[in-house]
Coordinates of C-alpha atoms in Angstrom, one line a residue:
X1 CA 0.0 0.0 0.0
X2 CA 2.9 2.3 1.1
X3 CA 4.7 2.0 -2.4
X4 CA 1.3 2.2 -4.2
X5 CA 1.0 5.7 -2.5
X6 CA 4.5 6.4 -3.2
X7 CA 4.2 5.9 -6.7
X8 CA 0.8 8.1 -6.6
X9 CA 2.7 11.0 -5.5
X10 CA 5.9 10.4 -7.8
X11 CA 3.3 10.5 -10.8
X12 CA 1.1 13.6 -9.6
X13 CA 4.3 15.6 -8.7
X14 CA 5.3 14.7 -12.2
X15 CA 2.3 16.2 -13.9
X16 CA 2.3 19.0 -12.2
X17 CA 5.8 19.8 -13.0
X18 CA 5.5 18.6 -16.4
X19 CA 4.1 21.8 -18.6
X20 CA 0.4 21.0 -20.4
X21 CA 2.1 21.5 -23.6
X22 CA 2.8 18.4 -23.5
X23 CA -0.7 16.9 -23.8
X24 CA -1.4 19.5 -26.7
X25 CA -3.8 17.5 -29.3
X26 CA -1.8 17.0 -32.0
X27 CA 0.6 14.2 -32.6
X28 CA 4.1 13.7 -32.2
X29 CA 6.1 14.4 -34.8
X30 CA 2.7 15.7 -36.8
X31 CA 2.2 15.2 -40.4
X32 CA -0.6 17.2 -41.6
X33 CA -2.5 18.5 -44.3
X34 CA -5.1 21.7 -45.7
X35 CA -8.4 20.7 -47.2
X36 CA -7.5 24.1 -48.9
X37 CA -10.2 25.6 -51.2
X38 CA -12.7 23.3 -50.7
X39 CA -15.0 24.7 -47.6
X40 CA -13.6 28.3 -47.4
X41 CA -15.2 29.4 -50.6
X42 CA -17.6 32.4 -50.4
X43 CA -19.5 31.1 -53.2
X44 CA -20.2 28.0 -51.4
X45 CA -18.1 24.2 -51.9
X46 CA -17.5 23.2 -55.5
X47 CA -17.2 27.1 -56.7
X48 CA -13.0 26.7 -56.3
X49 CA -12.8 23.3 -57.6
X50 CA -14.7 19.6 -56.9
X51 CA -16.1 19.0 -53.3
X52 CA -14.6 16.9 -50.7
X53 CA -15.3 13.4 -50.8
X54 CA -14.9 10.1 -47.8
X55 CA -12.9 8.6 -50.2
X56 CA -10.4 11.5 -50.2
X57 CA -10.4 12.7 -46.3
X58 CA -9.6 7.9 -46.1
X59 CA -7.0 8.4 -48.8
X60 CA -5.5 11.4 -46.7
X61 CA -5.5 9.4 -43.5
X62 CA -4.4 6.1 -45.8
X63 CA -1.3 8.3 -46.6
X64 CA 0.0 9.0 -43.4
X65 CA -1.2 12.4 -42.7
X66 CA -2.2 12.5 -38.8
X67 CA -3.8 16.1 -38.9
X68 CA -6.2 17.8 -41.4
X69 CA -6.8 21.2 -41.2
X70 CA -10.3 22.7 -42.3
X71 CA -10.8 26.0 -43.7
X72 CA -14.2 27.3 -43.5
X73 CA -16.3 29.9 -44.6
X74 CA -19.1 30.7 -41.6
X75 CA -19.9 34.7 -42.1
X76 CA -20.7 33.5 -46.4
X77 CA -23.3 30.7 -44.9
X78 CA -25.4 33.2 -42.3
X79 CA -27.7 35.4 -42.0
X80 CA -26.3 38.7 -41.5
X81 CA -29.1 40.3 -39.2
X82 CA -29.3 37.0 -36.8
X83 CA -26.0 35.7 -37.4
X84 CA -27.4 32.4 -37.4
X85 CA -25.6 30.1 -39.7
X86 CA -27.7 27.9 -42.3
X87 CA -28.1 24.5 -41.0
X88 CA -27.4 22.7 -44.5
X89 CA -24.1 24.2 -44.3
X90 CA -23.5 23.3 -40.8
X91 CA -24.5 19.9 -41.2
X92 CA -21.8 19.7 -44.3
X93 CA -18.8 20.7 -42.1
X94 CA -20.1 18.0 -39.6
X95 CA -19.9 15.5 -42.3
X96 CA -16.6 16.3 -43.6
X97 CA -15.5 16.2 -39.4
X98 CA -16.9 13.0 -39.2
X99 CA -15.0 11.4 -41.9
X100 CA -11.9 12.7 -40.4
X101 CA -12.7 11.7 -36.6
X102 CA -14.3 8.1 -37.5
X103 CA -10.0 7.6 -39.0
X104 CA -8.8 8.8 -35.9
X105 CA -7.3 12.0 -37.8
X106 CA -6.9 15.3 -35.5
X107 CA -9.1 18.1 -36.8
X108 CA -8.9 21.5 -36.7
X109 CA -11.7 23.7 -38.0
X110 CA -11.6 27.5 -38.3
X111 CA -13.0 30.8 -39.1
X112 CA -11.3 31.5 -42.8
X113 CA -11.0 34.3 -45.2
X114 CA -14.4 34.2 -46.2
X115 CA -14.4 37.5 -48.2
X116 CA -12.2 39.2 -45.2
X117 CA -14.7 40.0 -43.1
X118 CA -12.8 39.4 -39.9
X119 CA -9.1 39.7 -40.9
X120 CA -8.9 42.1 -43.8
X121 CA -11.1 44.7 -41.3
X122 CA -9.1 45.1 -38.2
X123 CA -8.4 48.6 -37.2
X124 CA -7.7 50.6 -33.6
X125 CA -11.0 50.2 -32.3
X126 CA -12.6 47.0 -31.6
X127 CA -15.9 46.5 -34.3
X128 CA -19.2 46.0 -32.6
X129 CA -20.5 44.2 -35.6
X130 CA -17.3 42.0 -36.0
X131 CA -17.4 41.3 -32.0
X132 CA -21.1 40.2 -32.4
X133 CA -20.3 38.0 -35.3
X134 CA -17.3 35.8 -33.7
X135 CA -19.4 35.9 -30.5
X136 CA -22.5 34.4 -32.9
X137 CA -20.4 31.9 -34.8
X138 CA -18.5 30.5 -32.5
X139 CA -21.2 30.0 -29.9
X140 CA -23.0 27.4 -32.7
X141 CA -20.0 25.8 -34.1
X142 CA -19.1 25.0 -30.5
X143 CA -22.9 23.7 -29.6
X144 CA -22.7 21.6 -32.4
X145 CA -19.7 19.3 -31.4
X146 CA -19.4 19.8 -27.8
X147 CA -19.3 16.6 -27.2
X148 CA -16.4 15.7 -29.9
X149 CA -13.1 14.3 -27.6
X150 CA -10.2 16.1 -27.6
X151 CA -9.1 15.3 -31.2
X152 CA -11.2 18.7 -32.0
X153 CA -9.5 21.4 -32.4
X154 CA -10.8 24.9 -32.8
X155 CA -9.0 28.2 -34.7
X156 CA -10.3 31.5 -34.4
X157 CA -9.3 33.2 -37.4
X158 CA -6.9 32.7 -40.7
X159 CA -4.7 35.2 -41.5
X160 CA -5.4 38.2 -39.5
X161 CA -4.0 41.8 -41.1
X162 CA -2.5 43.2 -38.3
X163 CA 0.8 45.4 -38.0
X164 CA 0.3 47.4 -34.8
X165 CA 0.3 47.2 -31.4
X166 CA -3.2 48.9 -31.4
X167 CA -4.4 46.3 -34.0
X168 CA -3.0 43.9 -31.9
X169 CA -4.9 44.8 -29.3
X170 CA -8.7 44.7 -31.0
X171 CA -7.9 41.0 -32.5
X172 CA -7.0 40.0 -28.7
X173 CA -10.5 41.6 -28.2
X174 CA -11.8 39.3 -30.9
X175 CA -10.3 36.3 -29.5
X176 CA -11.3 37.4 -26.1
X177 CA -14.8 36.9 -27.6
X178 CA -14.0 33.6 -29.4
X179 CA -12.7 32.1 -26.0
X180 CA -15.6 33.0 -23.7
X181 CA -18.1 31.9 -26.4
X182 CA -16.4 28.5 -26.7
X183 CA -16.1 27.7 -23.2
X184 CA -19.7 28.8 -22.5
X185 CA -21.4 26.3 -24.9
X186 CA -19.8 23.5 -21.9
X187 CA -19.3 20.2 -22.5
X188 CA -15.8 19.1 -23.5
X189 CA -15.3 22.7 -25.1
X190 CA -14.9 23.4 -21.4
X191 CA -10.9 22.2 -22.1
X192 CA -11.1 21.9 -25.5
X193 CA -7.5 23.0 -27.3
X194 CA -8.0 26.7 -29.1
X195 CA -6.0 28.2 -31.2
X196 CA -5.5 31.7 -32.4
X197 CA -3.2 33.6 -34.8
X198 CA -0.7 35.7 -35.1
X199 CA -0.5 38.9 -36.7
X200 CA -0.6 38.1 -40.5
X201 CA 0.3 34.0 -39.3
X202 CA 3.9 36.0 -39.8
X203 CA 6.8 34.6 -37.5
X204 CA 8.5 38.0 -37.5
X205 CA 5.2 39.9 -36.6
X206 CA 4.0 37.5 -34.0
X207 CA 8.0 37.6 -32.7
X208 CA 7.2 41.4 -32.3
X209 CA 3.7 42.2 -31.3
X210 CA 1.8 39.0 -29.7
X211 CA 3.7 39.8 -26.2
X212 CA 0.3 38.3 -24.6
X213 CA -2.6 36.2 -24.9
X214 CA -6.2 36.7 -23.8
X215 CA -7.4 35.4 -21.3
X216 CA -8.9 31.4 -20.8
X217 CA -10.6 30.2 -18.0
X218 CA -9.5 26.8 -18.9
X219 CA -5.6 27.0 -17.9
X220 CA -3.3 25.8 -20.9
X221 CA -5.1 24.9 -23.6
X222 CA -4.0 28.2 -25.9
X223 CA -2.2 27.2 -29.1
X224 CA -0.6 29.6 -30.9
X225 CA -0.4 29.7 -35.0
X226 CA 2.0 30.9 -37.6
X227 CA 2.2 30.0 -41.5
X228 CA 5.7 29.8 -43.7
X229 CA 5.7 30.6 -47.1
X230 CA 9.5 32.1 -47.0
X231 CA 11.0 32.8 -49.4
X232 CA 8.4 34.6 -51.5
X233 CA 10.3 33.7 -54.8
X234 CA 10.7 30.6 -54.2
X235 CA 7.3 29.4 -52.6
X236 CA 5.1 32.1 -54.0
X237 CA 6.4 34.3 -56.8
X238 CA 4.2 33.2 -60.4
X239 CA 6.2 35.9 -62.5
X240 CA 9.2 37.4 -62.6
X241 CA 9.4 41.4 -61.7
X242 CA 11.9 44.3 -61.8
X243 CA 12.9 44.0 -58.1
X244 CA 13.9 40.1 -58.5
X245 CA 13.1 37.0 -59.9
X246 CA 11.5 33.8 -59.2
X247 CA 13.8 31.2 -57.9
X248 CA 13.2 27.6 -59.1
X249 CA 15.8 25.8 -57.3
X250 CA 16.5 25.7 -53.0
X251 CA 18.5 23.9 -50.7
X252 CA 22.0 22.4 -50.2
X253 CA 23.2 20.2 -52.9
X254 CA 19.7 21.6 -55.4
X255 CA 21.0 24.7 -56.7
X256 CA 21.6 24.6 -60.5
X257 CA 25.5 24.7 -61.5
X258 CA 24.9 27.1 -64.3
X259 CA 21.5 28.9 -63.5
X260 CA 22.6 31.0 -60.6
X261 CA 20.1 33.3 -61.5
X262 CA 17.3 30.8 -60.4
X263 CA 18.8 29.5 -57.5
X264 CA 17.7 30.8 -54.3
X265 CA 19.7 33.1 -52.6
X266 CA 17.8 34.0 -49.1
X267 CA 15.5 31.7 -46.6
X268 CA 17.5 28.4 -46.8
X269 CA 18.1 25.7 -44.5
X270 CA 19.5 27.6 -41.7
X271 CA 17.0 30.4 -42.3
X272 CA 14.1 28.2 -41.5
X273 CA 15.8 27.1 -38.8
X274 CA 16.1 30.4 -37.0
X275 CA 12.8 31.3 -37.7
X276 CA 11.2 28.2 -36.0
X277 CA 13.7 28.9 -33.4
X278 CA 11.3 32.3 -32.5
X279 CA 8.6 30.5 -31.8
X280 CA 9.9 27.8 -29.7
X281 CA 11.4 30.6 -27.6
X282 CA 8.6 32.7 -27.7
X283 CA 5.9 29.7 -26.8
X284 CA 6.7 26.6 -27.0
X285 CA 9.5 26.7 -24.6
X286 CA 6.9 28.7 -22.3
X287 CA 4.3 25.7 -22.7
X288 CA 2.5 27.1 -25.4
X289 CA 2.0 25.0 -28.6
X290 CA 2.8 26.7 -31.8
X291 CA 0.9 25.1 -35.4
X292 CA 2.9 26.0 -38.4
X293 CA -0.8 25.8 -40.0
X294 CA 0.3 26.4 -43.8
X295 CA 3.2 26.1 -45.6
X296 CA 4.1 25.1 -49.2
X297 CA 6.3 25.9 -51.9
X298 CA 4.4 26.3 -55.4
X299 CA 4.9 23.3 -58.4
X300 CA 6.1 25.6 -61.3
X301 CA 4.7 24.0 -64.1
X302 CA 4.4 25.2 -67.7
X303 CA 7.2 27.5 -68.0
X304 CA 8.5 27.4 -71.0
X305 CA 12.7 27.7 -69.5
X306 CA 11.8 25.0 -66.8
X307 CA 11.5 21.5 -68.9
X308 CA 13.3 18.2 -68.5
X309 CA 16.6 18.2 -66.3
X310 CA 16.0 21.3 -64.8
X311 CA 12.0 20.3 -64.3
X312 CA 13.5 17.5 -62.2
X313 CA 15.6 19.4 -60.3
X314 CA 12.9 22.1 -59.5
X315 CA 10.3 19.1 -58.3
X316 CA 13.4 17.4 -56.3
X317 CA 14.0 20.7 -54.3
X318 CA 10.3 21.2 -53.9
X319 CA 10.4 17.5 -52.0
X320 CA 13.1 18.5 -50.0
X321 CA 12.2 22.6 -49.1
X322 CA 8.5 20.1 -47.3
X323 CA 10.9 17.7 -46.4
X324 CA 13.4 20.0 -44.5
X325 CA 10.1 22.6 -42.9
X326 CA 8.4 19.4 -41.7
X327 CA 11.7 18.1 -39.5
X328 CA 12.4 21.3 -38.7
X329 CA 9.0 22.1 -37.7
X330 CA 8.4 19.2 -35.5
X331 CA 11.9 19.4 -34.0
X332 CA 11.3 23.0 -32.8
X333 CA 8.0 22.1 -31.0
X334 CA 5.7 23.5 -34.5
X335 CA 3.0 21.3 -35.8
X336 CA 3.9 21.8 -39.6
X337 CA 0.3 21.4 -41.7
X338 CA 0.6 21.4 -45.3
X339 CA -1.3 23.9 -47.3
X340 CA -3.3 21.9 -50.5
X341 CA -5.5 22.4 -52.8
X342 CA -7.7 19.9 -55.7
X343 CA -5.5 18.3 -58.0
X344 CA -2.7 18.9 -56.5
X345 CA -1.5 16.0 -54.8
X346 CA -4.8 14.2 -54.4
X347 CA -7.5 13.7 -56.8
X348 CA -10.6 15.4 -54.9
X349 CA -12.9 12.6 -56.1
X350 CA -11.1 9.3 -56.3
X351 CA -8.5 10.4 -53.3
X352 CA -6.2 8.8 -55.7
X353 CA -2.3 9.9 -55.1
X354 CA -1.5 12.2 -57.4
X355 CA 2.0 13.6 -56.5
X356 CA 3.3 10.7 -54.8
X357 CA 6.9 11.8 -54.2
X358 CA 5.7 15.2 -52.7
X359 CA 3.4 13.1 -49.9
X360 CA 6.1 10.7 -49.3
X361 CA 8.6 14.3 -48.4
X362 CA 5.9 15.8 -46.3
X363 CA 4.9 12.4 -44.2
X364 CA 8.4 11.5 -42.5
X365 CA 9.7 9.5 -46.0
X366 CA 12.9 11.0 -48.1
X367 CA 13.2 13.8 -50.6
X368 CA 13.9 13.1 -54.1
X369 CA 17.7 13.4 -54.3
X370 CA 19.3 16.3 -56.7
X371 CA 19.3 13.3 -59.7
X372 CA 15.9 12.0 -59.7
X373 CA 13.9 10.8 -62.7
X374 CA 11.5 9.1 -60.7
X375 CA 8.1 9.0 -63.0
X376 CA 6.1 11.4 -60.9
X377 CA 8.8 14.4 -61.6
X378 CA 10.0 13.7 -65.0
X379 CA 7.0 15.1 -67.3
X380 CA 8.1 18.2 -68.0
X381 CA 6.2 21.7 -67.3
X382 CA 5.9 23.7 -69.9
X383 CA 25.8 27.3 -52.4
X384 CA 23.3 28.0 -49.2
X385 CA 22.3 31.1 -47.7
X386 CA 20.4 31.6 -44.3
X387 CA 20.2 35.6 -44.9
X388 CA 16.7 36.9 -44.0
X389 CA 13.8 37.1 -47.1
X390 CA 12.0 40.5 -47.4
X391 CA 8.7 37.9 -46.9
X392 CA 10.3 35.8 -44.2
X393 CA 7.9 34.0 -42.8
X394 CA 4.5 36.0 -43.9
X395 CA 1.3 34.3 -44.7
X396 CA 1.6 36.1 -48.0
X397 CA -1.1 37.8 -49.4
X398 CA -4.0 35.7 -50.4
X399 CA -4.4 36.6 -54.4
X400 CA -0.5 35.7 -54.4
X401 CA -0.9 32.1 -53.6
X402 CA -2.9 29.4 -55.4
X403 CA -3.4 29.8 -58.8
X404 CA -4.8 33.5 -57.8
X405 CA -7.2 32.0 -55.7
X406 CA -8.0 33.4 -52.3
X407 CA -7.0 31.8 -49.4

């Protein structure tokens, strides 16, 4: 009996000692993935491309992705003088949840772009109208999966334009409200894991401004999110401009011998590495989860200078840029989720693979080495620096990323 106490008070003390970060509700390391432009459309599902499927949400989990990621549009799918958000659409974000939960997948739904509403309107002064809205929302996305385990994981916002202090302040006013409305509705959103964003999603920013969070009754169950998409020619960049061009080619051992001009001269391994480095000393070291919620580097396809070798280069350095954010993400204490969108690397419909060397990079399997011809990479389309990227770590803006379409 005496060594059965003993060993009660060895493991308490432990807990107690041991931060709640620990038991933060995503996996260990995580390997996760967007259902990007699928739900989040203001038009409604199907506008940005085909609707989501069971067979792709089991071909996700099939895959070994451990984490999907939701975007959703809420203010697109309400009434705007109740607030109250149509039950059709409601019941299709349940669905899609379901098919994720019943393959033991984490979740994590939240409140997206959805024409800007919320993050394209923050100012100085807290917005009545905004308030009432997150306050509305949240309240019946909460009520409606209360009783979900902890697998759940609610996001306030996407991508919030902030760059002051004082704007700082209103969207801690806004996430104020998203707290207390979530842990009102009771049940397990009582302890539920929330999470809310940084200032643009930017590393840099969040570094800066987010010196606080608001406050939660439930203690330690804040998460904090930042997105990567550094460095802007390289992930983002669709054309080249007079201030620089596109860069087709990153990492050690995947720049081009002759094409210095496409190789990428800012934001490379050690780059990333620093970066991450903020927010494990800004949170995670602290107890505070960080999710790297987006990240990807864009498949530059169709250019008529980027065929055959050099294609395969370009897609080998795209598998190891995932490859390289995903260890360093989960080594630093991030969550990495991948940002995709239809046709991409799935087929929407079928869930068959469709960019099988890409899923292998981003779910703990190698990059393609510098030499690949492996079939996935060889149809054509028709030395490292760690310096800082004038978009370091920005969730860049939306109509940048995506084929133009907003995020």
């Amino acid at each position: 009996m005496r060594t059965c106490l003993n060993l009660l008070v060895i493991v308490t003390t432990a807990l107690l000692m041991h931060p709640l970060a620990a038991f933060a509700q995503l996996p260990s390391p995580t390997y996760g993935w967007n259902l990007g432009n699928t739900l989040e459309p203001p038009a409604g599902e199907g506008t940005w491309g085909p609707v989501a499927t069971q067979k792709l949400i089991n071909a996700v989990a099939a895959a070994g992705f451990n984490t999907v990621r939701l975007p959703c549009a809420w203010d697109s799918h309400a009434n705007q003088s109740t607030y109250q958000i149509d039950s059709p659409w409601m019941a299709r974000v349940k669905q899609v949840v379901d098919w994720c939960t019943a393959k033991n997948l984490y979740v994590i739904i939240n409140c997206h772009w959805d024409n800007g509403w919320l993050e394209k309107n923050i100012t100085d002064s807290v917005n009545p109208t905004i308030d009432a809205k997150m306050s509305a929302y949240w309240t019946q996305i909460a009520t409606t999966f209360k009783d979900y385990n902890e697998k759940l994981i609610f996001a306030g916002a996407n991508e919030p334009d902030v760059d002051t202090a004082a704007k700082m302040a209103t969207l801690t006013t806004y996430y104020q409200t998203f707290i207390d409305a979530v842990r009102a509705t009771g049940g397990n959103n009582r302890s539920r894991w929330l999470a809310i964003q940084g200032p643009c999603t930017d590393i840099d920013k969040t570094d800066t401004l987010m010196n606080s969070l608001p406050n939660d009754p439930t203690s330690g169950r804040l998460m904090v999110e930042v997105h990567y998409y550094s460095p802007y020619p390289w992930c983002l960049m669709k054309a080249d401009a007079d201030w620089g061009k596109m860069s087709y080619f990153w990492g050690q051992g995947y720049h081009h011998p002759c094409r210095t001009d496409r190789n990428a001269t800012c934001g490379e391994e050690d780059f990333v590495a620093t970066e991450f480095q903020k927010m494990n000393t800004k949170f995670v070291a602290k107890g505070i989860p960080v999710i790297l919620g987006e990240f990807e580097a864009m498949k530059r396809t169709g250019y008529p200078d980027l065929t055959g070798d050099d294609y395969n280069l370009h897609v080998a350095s795209r598998t190891y840029f995932h490859r390289t954010v995903v260890d360093i993400a989960n080594r630093k204490g991030l969550k990495p989720i991948y940002w995709d969108i239809p046709g991409q690397m799935f087929d929407w419909t079928t869930g068959a693979i469709v960019d099988p060397d890409n899923l292998r990079a981003l779910t703990g399997g190698a990059a393609l080495s510098p030499s690949s011809t492996s079939s996935s990479s060889s149809s054509s389309g028709s030395s490292s620096s760690s310096s800082s990227s004038s978009s370091s770590s920005s969730g860049a803006d939306a109509s940048a990323k995506d084929g133009g379409l907003v995020r």
